[in-house]
Short mmCIF file of N, CA and C in Angstrom, two decimals:
data_model
loop_
_atom_site.label_atom_id
_atom_site.label_comp_id
_atom_site.label_asym_id
_atom_site.label_seq_id
_atom_site.Cartn_x
_atom_site.Cartn_y
_atom_site.Cartn_z
N UNK A 1 0.56 -1.08 -0.25
CA UNK A 1 0.23 0.04 0.04
C UNK A 1 1.03 2.05 -0.34
N UNK A 2 0.50 2.35 -1.48
CA UNK A 2 1.37 3.43 -0.53
C UNK A 2 1.45 4.05 0.69
N UNK A 3 2.24 4.48 0.30
CA UNK A 3 2.24 5.00 2.30
C UNK A 3 2.11 7.58 1.70
N UNK A 4 1.04 7.31 0.14
CA UNK A 4 0.15 8.14 0.17
C UNK A 4 -1.20 8.09 -0.57
N UNK A 5 -2.31 8.89 -0.66
CA UNK A 5 -3.23 8.15 -1.00
C UNK A 5 -3.34 8.43 -2.59
N UNK A 6 -3.40 7.27 -3.07
CA UNK A 6 -2.87 7.52 -5.07
C UNK A 6 -3.71 6.78 -5.26
N UNK A 7 -4.38 7.26 -6.30
CA UNK A 7 -5.97 5.59 -7.16
C UNK A 7 -5.26 4.02 -7.31
N UNK A 8 -5.90 3.55 -6.75
CA UNK A 8 -5.65 2.74 -5.68
C UNK A 8 -5.96 1.42 -7.18
N UNK A 9 -5.13 0.38 -7.29
CA UNK A 9 -3.95 -0.42 -8.31
C UNK A 9 -3.81 -0.25 -9.69
N UNK A 10 -3.37 1.51 -9.66
CA UNK A 10 -2.44 2.37 -10.50
C UNK A 10 -1.05 1.60 -10.28
N UNK A 11 -1.10 0.65 -11.23
CA UNK A 11 1.25 1.01 -10.92
C UNK A 11 2.10 1.35 -10.91
N UNK A 12 2.95 1.89 -9.83
CA UNK A 12 4.21 1.79 -9.68
C UNK A 12 4.36 3.67 -10.43
N UNK A 13 5.05 4.94 -11.40
CA UNK A 13 4.98 5.50 -10.90
C UNK A 13 3.46 6.24 -11.46
N UNK A 14 2.65 5.89 -12.30
CA UNK A 14 1.09 5.99 -13.19
C UNK A 14 -0.09 6.64 -11.97
N UNK A 15 0.39 5.75 -10.84
CA UNK A 15 -0.64 6.60 -10.19
C UNK A 15 0.29 7.54 -9.42
N UNK A 16 1.69 7.57 -9.53
CA UNK A 16 2.55 9.43 -8.71
C UNK A 16 1.94 11.01 -9.77
N UNK A 17 2.06 10.15 -10.91
CA UNK A 17 1.55 11.11 -11.41
C UNK A 17 0.46 11.41 -11.39
N UNK A 18 -0.32 10.56 -11.34
CA UNK A 18 -2.05 10.99 -11.10
C UNK A 18 -2.46 11.57 -9.95
N UNK A 19 -1.72 11.40 -9.38
CA UNK A 19 -1.78 12.28 -8.01
C UNK A 19 -1.23 13.71 -8.42
N UNK A 20 -0.31 13.82 -9.01
CA UNK A 20 -0.20 14.82 -8.82
C UNK A 20 1.19 15.47 -10.30
N UNK A 21 -0.03 15.22 -10.94
CA UNK A 21 -0.01 15.77 -13.25
C UNK A 21 0.98 17.23 -13.02
N UNK A 22 0.57 18.21 -11.97
CA UNK A 22 1.53 18.92 -13.10
C UNK A 22 2.77 18.44 -12.32
N UNK A 23 3.49 18.16 -11.68
CA UNK A 23 4.85 17.57 -11.55
C UNK A 23 5.19 16.26 -12.73
N UNK A 24 3.97 15.10 -12.88
CA UNK A 24 3.62 14.06 -12.95
C UNK A 24 4.31 14.36 -15.30
N UNK A 25 3.68 16.07 -15.33
CA UNK A 25 4.47 16.02 -17.08
C UNK A 25 5.15 16.10 -17.32
N UNK A 26 5.94 16.38 -15.90
CA UNK A 26 7.71 16.64 -16.82
C UNK A 26 8.59 15.70 -17.06
N UNK A 27 7.81 14.78 -15.95
CA UNK A 27 8.31 13.34 -15.78
C UNK A 27 8.96 12.76 -16.84
N UNK A 28 7.00 12.79 -17.26
CA UNK A 28 6.52 11.33 -18.75
C UNK A 28 7.18 12.93 -19.84
N UNK A 29 7.62 13.99 -19.47
CA UNK A 29 7.77 14.95 -20.62
C UNK A 29 10.12 13.42 -20.95
N UNK A 30 10.16 14.31 -19.92
CA UNK A 30 12.42 14.11 -20.30
C UNK A 30 11.88 12.93 -20.16
N UNK A 31 10.88 11.39 -19.84
CA UNK A 31 11.03 10.06 -20.93
C UNK A 31 11.07 9.73 -21.58
N UNK A 32 10.05 10.95 -22.73
CA UNK A 32 9.70 9.94 -23.76
C UNK A 32 10.99 10.83 -24.70
N UNK A 33 11.57 12.31 -23.98
CA UNK A 33 12.90 12.68 -25.04
C UNK A 33 13.89 12.27 -24.97
N UNK A 34 14.25 11.05 -23.33
CA UNK A 34 15.65 10.15 -23.12
C UNK A 34 15.29 9.44 -23.89
N UNK A 35 13.90 8.43 -24.51
CA UNK A 35 14.41 6.99 -24.18
C UNK A 35 12.77 6.46 -25.56
N UNK A 36 12.83 8.10 -26.16
CA UNK A 36 12.10 8.40 -27.59
C UNK A 36 12.71 9.14 -28.56
N UNK A 37 13.08 10.49 -28.00
CA UNK A 37 13.74 11.65 -28.69
C UNK A 37 15.11 10.70 -29.94
N UNK A 38 15.21 11.74 -30.64
CA UNK A 38 16.32 11.53 -31.57
C UNK A 38 17.93 11.44 -30.59
N UNK A 39 18.05 10.03 -31.21
CA UNK A 39 19.12 9.91 -31.18
C UNK A 39 20.12 8.43 -31.79
N UNK A 40 21.26 8.85 -31.51
CA UNK A 40 22.51 7.62 -32.13
C UNK A 40 21.82 6.60 -32.01
N UNK A 41 21.64 5.94 -30.31
CA UNK A 41 21.28 4.52 -29.38
C UNK A 41 19.64 5.05 -29.84
N UNK A 42 19.33 3.54 -29.23
CA UNK A 42 18.75 2.80 -30.32
C UNK A 42 17.00 3.14 -29.53
N UNK A 43 16.57 2.89 -30.00
CA UNK A 43 14.98 3.54 -28.97
C UNK A 43 15.25 1.96 -27.62
N UNK A 44 15.66 0.76 -28.20
CA UNK A 44 16.05 -0.54 -26.88
C UNK A 44 16.53 -0.77 -26.30
N UNK A 45 18.11 0.36 -27.28
CA UNK A 45 19.23 0.03 -26.20
C UNK A 45 19.35 1.67 -25.01
N UNK A 46 18.70 2.71 -24.78
CA UNK A 46 17.89 3.26 -24.32
C UNK A 46 17.27 2.63 -23.28
N UNK A 47 16.07 1.59 -23.61
CA UNK A 47 14.86 1.67 -22.68
C UNK A 47 16.03 0.12 -22.07
N UNK A 48 16.64 -0.31 -22.58
CA UNK A 48 18.03 -0.94 -21.99
C UNK A 48 18.87 -0.39 -20.73
N UNK A 49 18.71 0.26 -20.91
CA UNK A 49 19.86 1.53 -20.35
C UNK A 49 19.00 1.63 -19.42
N UNK A 50 17.88 2.34 -19.00
CA UNK A 50 16.59 2.16 -17.91
C UNK A 50 16.61 0.88 -17.04
N UNK A 51 16.75 0.48 -17.29
CA UNK A 51 16.13 -1.24 -17.05
C UNK A 51 17.72 -1.88 -16.20
N UNK A 52 18.80 -1.39 -16.90
CA UNK A 52 19.89 -2.10 -15.99
C UNK A 52 19.72 -0.50 -15.25
N UNK A 53 20.28 -0.20 -14.92
CA UNK A 53 20.11 0.91 -13.74
C UNK A 53 18.89 1.19 -12.90
N UNK A 54 17.66 0.38 -12.35
CA UNK A 54 16.22 0.13 -12.83
C UNK A 54 17.09 -1.67 -11.20
N UNK A 55 16.87 -2.59 -12.16
CA UNK A 55 17.68 -3.17 -11.76
C UNK A 55 18.85 -3.28 -10.57
N UNK A 56 19.63 -2.14 -10.58
CA UNK A 56 20.45 -1.79 -9.89
C UNK A 56 20.82 -1.78 -8.98
N UNK A 57 19.10 -1.10 -8.45
CA UNK A 57 18.93 -0.14 -7.21
C UNK A 57 17.11 -0.82 -6.70
N UNK A 58 17.18 -2.12 -7.73
CA UNK A 58 16.42 -3.06 -6.83
C UNK A 58 14.64 -2.56 -6.55
N UNK A 59 14.73 -2.14 -7.40
CA UNK A 59 13.07 -1.24 -7.64
C UNK A 59 12.68 -2.00 -9.22
N UNK A 60 12.34 -2.85 -7.98
CA UNK A 60 11.20 -4.01 -9.39
C UNK A 60 9.95 -2.92 -10.42
N UNK A 61 9.58 -2.76 -9.17
CA UNK A 61 8.12 -1.86 -10.93
C UNK A 61 9.40 -1.48 -12.44
N UNK A 62 10.43 -0.50 -12.03
CA UNK A 62 10.66 0.38 -12.61
C UNK A 62 11.36 -0.55 -13.87
N UNK A 63 12.50 -2.01 -12.86
CA UNK A 63 13.36 -2.44 -13.99
C UNK A 63 12.56 -3.93 -15.09
N UNK A 64 10.94 -4.29 -14.34
CA UNK A 64 9.84 -4.91 -14.26
C UNK A 64 10.12 -4.57 -15.59
N UNK A 65 9.05 -2.85 -15.57
CA UNK A 65 8.59 -2.24 -16.57
C UNK A 65 8.95 -1.78 -17.88
N UNK A 66 10.47 -1.49 -17.61
CA UNK A 66 11.08 -1.39 -18.50
C UNK A 66 12.09 -2.18 -19.78
N UNK A 67 12.40 -2.79 -18.39
CA UNK A 67 12.86 -4.70 -19.51
C UNK A 67 11.54 -5.36 -20.82
N UNK A 68 10.48 -5.06 -20.24
CA UNK A 68 9.26 -5.59 -20.68
C UNK A 68 9.79 -4.48 -21.93
N UNK A 69 9.35 -3.24 -22.22
CA UNK A 69 9.62 -2.85 -23.38
C UNK A 69 11.12 -2.93 -23.88
N UNK A 70 11.93 -2.92 -23.58
CA UNK A 70 13.21 -3.07 -24.06
C UNK A 70 13.03 -4.48 -25.39
N UNK A 71 12.25 -5.63 -24.08
CA UNK A 71 12.30 -6.81 -24.45
C UNK A 71 10.71 -6.73 -26.57
N UNK A 72 10.22 -5.60 -26.20
CA UNK A 72 9.27 -5.30 -26.43
C UNK A 72 10.09 -4.41 -28.12
N UNK A 73 11.35 -3.78 -28.28
CA UNK A 73 11.57 -3.45 -28.92
C UNK A 73 12.77 -3.55 -30.12
N UNK A 74 13.59 -4.51 -29.24
CA UNK A 74 14.33 -5.60 -29.47
C UNK A 74 13.83 -6.34 -30.37
N UNK A 75 12.71 -7.29 -30.46
CA UNK A 75 12.18 -7.95 -30.59
C UNK A 75 12.97 -9.42 -30.79
N UNK A 76 12.69 -9.37 -32.15
CA UNK A 76 13.70 -11.11 -32.59
C UNK A 76 14.42 -11.37 -31.06
N UNK A 77 15.92 -10.38 -31.26
CA UNK A 77 16.19 -10.30 -29.92
C UNK A 77 16.66 -9.62 -29.18
N UNK A 78 15.09 -10.60 -28.47
CA UNK A 78 14.98 -10.07 -26.65
C UNK A 78 15.44 -10.67 -25.08
N UNK A 79 16.66 -11.51 -25.72
CA UNK A 79 17.20 -12.45 -24.45
C UNK A 79 18.02 -11.56 -24.54
N UNK A 80 18.40 -10.60 -24.77
CA UNK A 80 18.89 -10.00 -24.54
C UNK A 80 19.50 -8.97 -23.42
N UNK A 81 18.51 -8.17 -23.21
CA UNK A 81 17.62 -7.90 -22.11
C UNK A 81 17.87 -8.44 -21.02
N UNK A 82 17.67 -9.52 -21.26
CA UNK A 82 17.82 -10.64 -19.75
C UNK A 82 18.94 -10.93 -19.45
N UNK A 83 20.04 -11.55 -20.81
CA UNK A 83 21.39 -10.99 -20.02
C UNK A 83 22.21 -9.89 -19.69
N UNK A 84 22.07 -8.98 -20.15
CA UNK A 84 22.23 -7.49 -19.86
C UNK A 84 22.04 -8.05 -18.12
N UNK A 85 20.71 -7.99 -18.03
CA UNK A 85 20.14 -7.65 -16.06
C UNK A 85 21.42 -9.21 -15.80
N UNK A 86 21.29 -10.37 -15.93
CA UNK A 86 22.56 -11.46 -15.56
C UNK A 86 23.45 -11.29 -15.50
N UNK A 87 24.23 -11.07 -17.56
CA UNK A 87 25.38 -10.33 -16.31
C UNK A 87 26.14 -9.71 -17.92
N UNK A 88 25.95 -8.18 -17.69
CA UNK A 88 26.70 -7.76 -18.42
C UNK A 88 27.20 -7.40 -19.49
N UNK A 89 28.80 -8.00 -18.63
CA UNK A 89 29.29 -8.02 -19.02
C UNK A 89 30.33 -9.42 -20.02
N UNK A 90 29.03 -10.72 -19.28
CA UNK A 90 29.28 -12.00 -20.35
C UNK A 90 27.67 -11.89 -21.81
N UNK A 91 27.62 -10.55 -21.33
CA UNK A 91 25.21 -11.19 -22.07
C UNK A 91 26.38 -10.74 -23.64
N UNK A 92 25.47 -10.76 -24.55
CA UNK A 92 25.88 -10.26 -26.45
C UNK A 92 25.00 -9.02 -26.49
N UNK A 93 25.97 -8.13 -26.05
CA UNK A 93 25.77 -6.53 -26.10
C UNK A 93 27.10 -6.23 -27.13
N UNK A 94 27.03 -4.60 -27.83
CA UNK A 94 28.42 -4.19 -28.14
C UNK A 94 29.58 -4.39 -26.92
N UNK A 95 30.87 -4.09 -27.32
CA UNK A 95 31.44 -3.46 -27.29
C UNK A 95 31.59 -1.59 -25.70
N UNK A 96 31.01 -1.34 -26.81
CA UNK A 96 30.38 0.43 -26.72
C UNK A 96 29.70 0.20 -25.75
N UNK A 97 27.99 -0.04 -25.96
CA UNK A 97 27.53 -0.56 -24.41
C UNK A 97 27.24 -0.94 -23.61
N UNK A 98 28.05 -2.21 -23.19
CA UNK A 98 28.60 -2.61 -22.55
C UNK A 98 29.73 -1.58 -21.33
N UNK A 99 30.62 -0.16 -22.47
CA UNK A 99 30.92 1.06 -21.47
C UNK A 99 30.07 1.32 -21.49
N UNK A 100 28.82 1.66 -22.58
CA UNK A 100 27.40 3.30 -22.52
C UNK A 100 27.10 2.75 -21.01
N UNK A 101 26.52 0.76 -20.43
CA UNK A 101 26.23 0.15 -19.40
C UNK A 101 27.31 0.62 -18.91
N UNK A 102 28.00 0.50 -18.23
CA UNK A 102 29.46 0.55 -17.40
C UNK A 102 29.47 2.29 -16.14
N UNK A 103 28.85 3.00 -17.50
CA UNK A 103 28.93 4.12 -17.06
C UNK A 103 27.76 4.46 -16.02
N UNK A 104 26.88 3.89 -16.85
CA UNK A 104 25.25 4.34 -16.02
C UNK A 104 25.52 3.50 -14.79
N UNK A 105 25.36 2.22 -14.49
CA UNK A 105 25.66 1.77 -13.45
C UNK A 105 26.57 2.50 -12.50
N UNK A 106 27.99 3.28 -12.91
CA UNK A 106 28.78 4.54 -11.70
C UNK A 106 27.86 5.18 -11.55
N UNK A 107 26.86 6.12 -12.01
CA UNK A 107 26.28 7.01 -12.19
C UNK A 107 25.05 6.93 -11.12
N UNK A 108 24.91 5.13 -10.97
CA UNK A 108 23.63 4.78 -11.04
C UNK A 108 23.75 4.65 -8.83
N UNK A 109 25.29 4.69 -8.94
CA UNK A 109 26.28 4.68 -7.70
C UNK A 109 26.29 6.31 -6.84
N UNK A 110 27.04 6.32 -8.11
CA UNK A 110 26.98 7.88 -7.77
C UNK A 110 27.64 8.22 -8.75
N UNK A 111 27.60 10.02 -8.77
CA UNK A 111 27.82 10.30 -10.33
C UNK A 111 29.79 10.02 -10.27
N UNK A 112 30.52 10.80 -9.15
CA UNK A 112 31.00 10.99 -8.66
C UNK A 112 32.58 9.91 -9.01
N UNK A 113 31.59 8.73 -9.06
CA UNK A 113 31.88 7.55 -9.27
C UNK A 113 32.50 6.91 -11.56
N UNK A 114 32.00 7.44 -11.95
CA UNK A 114 32.64 7.92 -13.60
C UNK A 114 33.93 9.42 -13.91
N UNK A 115 34.79 8.36 -13.73
CA UNK A 115 35.94 8.61 -13.80
C UNK A 115 36.36 9.21 -15.81
N UNK A 116 37.28 9.40 -16.38
CA UNK A 116 37.90 10.12 -16.84
C UNK A 116 38.38 8.96 -18.15
N UNK A 117 38.34 7.69 -17.17
CA UNK A 117 39.23 6.63 -17.88
C UNK A 117 37.47 5.64 -17.92
N UNK A 118 36.69 5.18 -17.47
CA UNK A 118 35.06 5.38 -18.03
C UNK A 118 35.00 5.61 -19.14
N UNK A 119 35.12 7.22 -19.68
CA UNK A 119 35.05 8.01 -20.66
C UNK A 119 35.66 7.92 -22.24
N UNK A 120 35.92 7.98 -21.51
CA UNK A 120 37.48 6.95 -22.39
C UNK A 120 37.53 5.92 -23.05
N UNK A 121 36.62 4.63 -22.57
CA UNK A 121 37.18 3.30 -22.54
C UNK A 121 35.90 3.08 -24.24
N UNK A 122 34.72 4.53 -23.08
CA UNK A 122 33.67 4.32 -23.88
C UNK A 122 33.87 4.98 -25.47
N UNK A 123 34.02 5.87 -25.48
CA UNK A 123 34.60 6.67 -26.85
C UNK A 123 35.72 5.70 -27.08
N UNK A 124 36.41 5.57 -27.35
CA UNK A 124 37.52 4.48 -28.07
C UNK A 124 36.40 2.92 -28.68
N UNK A 125 35.85 2.89 -27.99
CA UNK A 125 34.44 1.95 -28.69
C UNK A 125 33.06 3.00 -29.05
N UNK A 126 33.86 3.65 -30.02
CA UNK A 126 33.15 5.15 -30.83
C UNK A 126 31.47 5.46 -29.63
N UNK A 127 31.60 5.40 -28.61
CA UNK A 127 30.16 6.20 -28.07
C UNK A 127 30.47 7.57 -28.60
N UNK A 128 29.76 8.47 -28.73
CA UNK A 128 29.68 9.61 -29.25
C UNK A 128 30.31 11.13 -27.49
N UNK A 129 29.90 12.14 -27.45
CA UNK A 129 29.35 12.31 -26.85
C UNK A 129 28.28 12.67 -25.94
N UNK A 130 27.40 13.06 -27.28
CA UNK A 130 26.20 12.87 -27.07
C UNK A 130 25.32 11.36 -26.32
N UNK A 131 26.14 10.07 -26.57
CA UNK A 131 25.51 9.33 -26.37
C UNK A 131 26.47 8.86 -24.61
N UNK A 132 27.57 9.52 -24.09
CA UNK A 132 27.73 9.50 -23.39
C UNK A 132 26.92 10.64 -22.53
N UNK A 133 26.32 11.71 -22.53
CA UNK A 133 25.48 12.38 -21.89
C UNK A 133 23.97 11.37 -21.34
N UNK A 134 23.58 11.27 -22.63
CA UNK A 134 22.58 10.45 -22.76
C UNK A 134 21.98 9.31 -21.87
N UNK A 135 23.39 8.51 -21.88
CA UNK A 135 23.05 7.29 -21.16
C UNK A 135 23.73 8.20 -19.66
N UNK A 136 24.73 8.36 -19.01
CA UNK A 136 24.68 9.47 -17.81
C UNK A 136 23.41 10.38 -17.59
N UNK A 137 22.35 10.67 -18.24
CA UNK A 137 21.66 11.37 -17.93
C UNK A 137 20.23 10.59 -17.30
N UNK A 138 19.83 10.15 -18.52
CA UNK A 138 18.32 8.45 -18.76
C UNK A 138 19.32 7.30 -16.87
N UNK A 139 20.51 7.08 -17.08
CA UNK A 139 21.65 6.44 -15.41
C UNK A 139 20.58 7.65 -14.29
N UNK A 140 20.74 8.84 -13.92
CA UNK A 140 20.24 10.18 -13.34
C UNK A 140 19.19 10.12 -13.46
N UNK A 141 18.52 9.96 -14.22
CA UNK A 141 16.86 10.38 -13.86
C UNK A 141 16.34 8.80 -13.51
N UNK A 142 16.87 7.02 -13.95
CA UNK A 142 16.17 6.87 -13.73
C UNK A 142 16.61 6.39 -11.77
N UNK A 143 17.71 6.92 -11.54
CA UNK A 143 17.75 6.48 -10.09
C UNK A 143 16.71 6.81 -9.54
N UNK A 144 16.51 8.58 -10.56
CA UNK A 144 15.38 9.56 -9.05
C UNK A 144 14.08 9.28 -9.40
N UNK A 145 13.82 8.12 -10.74
CA UNK A 145 12.87 8.07 -11.00
C UNK A 145 11.99 6.39 -9.54
N UNK A 146 13.36 5.34 -9.79
CA UNK A 146 13.28 5.04 -8.63
C UNK A 146 13.06 5.17 -7.90
N UNK A 147 13.78 6.40 -7.39
CA UNK A 147 13.41 6.98 -5.66
C UNK A 147 12.16 6.99 -5.30
N UNK A 148 12.14 7.53 -5.95
CA UNK A 148 10.46 8.40 -6.35
C UNK A 148 9.24 7.22 -5.94
N UNK A 149 9.14 6.44 -6.70
CA UNK A 149 8.43 5.37 -7.27
C UNK A 149 8.68 4.58 -5.45
N UNK A 150 10.20 4.23 -5.31
CA UNK A 150 9.98 3.27 -4.54
C UNK A 150 10.08 3.74 -2.93
N UNK A 151 10.20 5.06 -3.12
CA UNK A 151 10.14 6.03 -1.68
C UNK A 151 8.73 6.09 -1.09
N UNK A 152 7.55 5.81 -2.40
CA UNK A 152 5.52 6.47 -1.79
C UNK A 152 5.27 5.37 -2.13
N UNK A 153 6.71 3.74 -1.72
CA UNK A 153 5.40 2.72 -1.26
C UNK A 153 4.88 2.68 -3.02
N UNK A 154 4.78 2.74 -3.78
CA UNK A 154 3.89 2.38 -4.71
C UNK A 154 3.52 1.52 -5.60
N UNK A 155 2.12 0.90 -6.19
CA UNK A 155 2.09 -0.11 -6.24
C UNK A 155 2.88 -1.34 -7.32
N UNK A 156 3.53 -2.41 -6.55
CA UNK A 156 4.11 -2.81 -7.80
C UNK A 156 3.90 -4.76 -8.00
N UNK A 157 3.16 -4.27 -9.37
CA UNK A 157 2.88 -6.21 -9.80
C UNK A 157 3.51 -7.20 -9.09
N UNK A 158 3.29 -8.39 -9.17
CA UNK A 158 4.18 -9.08 -9.28
C UNK A 158 4.16 -10.08 -10.67
N UNK A 159 3.11 -10.39 -11.37
CA UNK A 159 2.51 -10.80 -11.97
C UNK A 159 3.55 -10.72 -13.27
N UNK A 160 4.21 -11.22 -14.25
CA UNK A 160 5.02 -10.79 -15.29
C UNK A 160 4.25 -10.07 -16.61
N UNK A 161 3.23 -11.22 -16.53
CA UNK A 161 2.38 -11.18 -17.72
C UNK A 161 2.14 -9.86 -17.62
N UNK A 162 1.56 -9.10 -16.46
CA UNK A 162 1.94 -7.08 -16.29
C UNK A 162 1.93 -6.81 -16.87
N UNK A 163 3.64 -7.10 -16.56
CA UNK A 163 4.19 -6.15 -17.65
C UNK A 163 4.24 -5.77 -18.71
N UNK A 164 4.45 -7.59 -19.20
CA UNK A 164 4.49 -7.66 -20.96
C UNK A 164 3.24 -6.64 -21.39
N UNK A 165 2.51 -6.14 -20.81
CA UNK A 165 1.41 -5.52 -21.61
C UNK A 165 1.90 -4.40 -21.40
N UNK A 166 2.17 -3.62 -20.66
CA UNK A 166 3.26 -2.39 -20.12
C UNK A 166 4.07 -1.82 -20.89
N UNK A 167 4.82 -2.87 -20.99
CA UNK A 167 5.82 -3.29 -22.33
C UNK A 167 5.31 -2.23 -23.61
N UNK A 168 4.06 -3.78 -23.65
CA UNK A 168 3.59 -2.88 -25.15
C UNK A 168 3.44 -1.21 -25.04
N UNK A 169 2.50 -0.96 -24.48
CA UNK A 169 2.18 0.16 -23.96
C UNK A 169 3.48 1.24 -24.44
N UNK A 170 4.60 0.48 -23.34
CA UNK A 170 5.40 1.67 -23.21
C UNK A 170 7.37 1.70 -24.56
N UNK A 171 6.95 0.17 -25.05
CA UNK A 171 7.55 0.94 -26.04
C UNK A 171 6.55 1.59 -27.43
N UNK A 172 5.41 1.90 -27.40
CA UNK A 172 5.41 3.43 -28.44
C UNK A 172 5.14 4.26 -27.96
N UNK A 173 5.80 5.02 -26.03
CA UNK A 173 6.17 6.08 -25.81
C UNK A 173 5.44 5.97 -24.86
N UNK A 174 5.02 7.47 -23.79
CA UNK A 174 5.30 8.15 -22.91
C UNK A 174 4.54 9.05 -22.35
N UNK A 175 2.84 8.91 -22.33
CA UNK A 175 1.53 9.82 -23.04
C UNK A 175 1.43 9.92 -20.79
N UNK A 176 0.75 10.48 -20.08
CA UNK A 176 0.36 11.31 -19.24
C UNK A 176 -1.17 10.34 -19.48
N UNK A 177 -0.91 9.49 -17.99
CA UNK A 177 -1.58 8.74 -18.11
C UNK A 177 -3.39 10.26 -16.83
N UNK A 178 -4.93 9.66 -18.23
CA UNK A 178 -5.70 9.85 -17.58
C UNK A 178 -5.84 10.61 -16.32
N UNK A 179 -5.85 12.12 -15.70
CA UNK A 179 -6.19 11.95 -13.82
C UNK A 179 -7.01 12.18 -13.52
N UNK A 180 -7.28 10.91 -12.04
CA UNK A 180 -9.17 10.61 -11.87
C UNK A 180 -8.55 11.84 -10.76
N UNK A 181 -10.13 12.17 -11.00
CA UNK A 181 -9.97 13.95 -9.56
C UNK A 181 -10.35 13.22 -9.05
N UNK A 182 -9.34 13.31 -8.09
CA UNK A 182 -9.83 13.34 -6.05
C UNK A 182 -10.79 13.52 -5.81
N UNK A 183 -11.77 12.84 -4.31
CA UNK A 183 -12.72 13.55 -4.04
C UNK A 183 -12.46 13.83 -2.94
#
């Protein structure tokens, strides 16, 4: 049960943005830009960064929903998502993505954990400044989203089928949920 009075049965961040749509709009806009906006990283790769950081933060709602969205976006290569969450270094992703996920993992701990050697390694593997920037911003934003969702104890479904459906919706983009008036 959430720590505040939010719409019952509405999972995760959706219930929180319905509670406070004036702030939720900006959070959804940020997610839309970061995960669906123009980028040389694919939408699947950006969702994977969000899922990876959320998994490391042990935010079940966020990692489950963003992993589901990433699986949808990866299509036939959807197993990549679970490989990364199980053991990123041994997963079947590019070395560039491993370097970017390494940076994201360090941001998840603390931005100060990212060292110039991490950035140099990513650049050496072909990462652009924009890709490095967006990776750091996705990791930082999702660390905030994770703390928001867990800090207010929002409803977290446990049924994987629920997340599959969520992933299909999220793969299309981030649209603010309809607000139900509070009584």
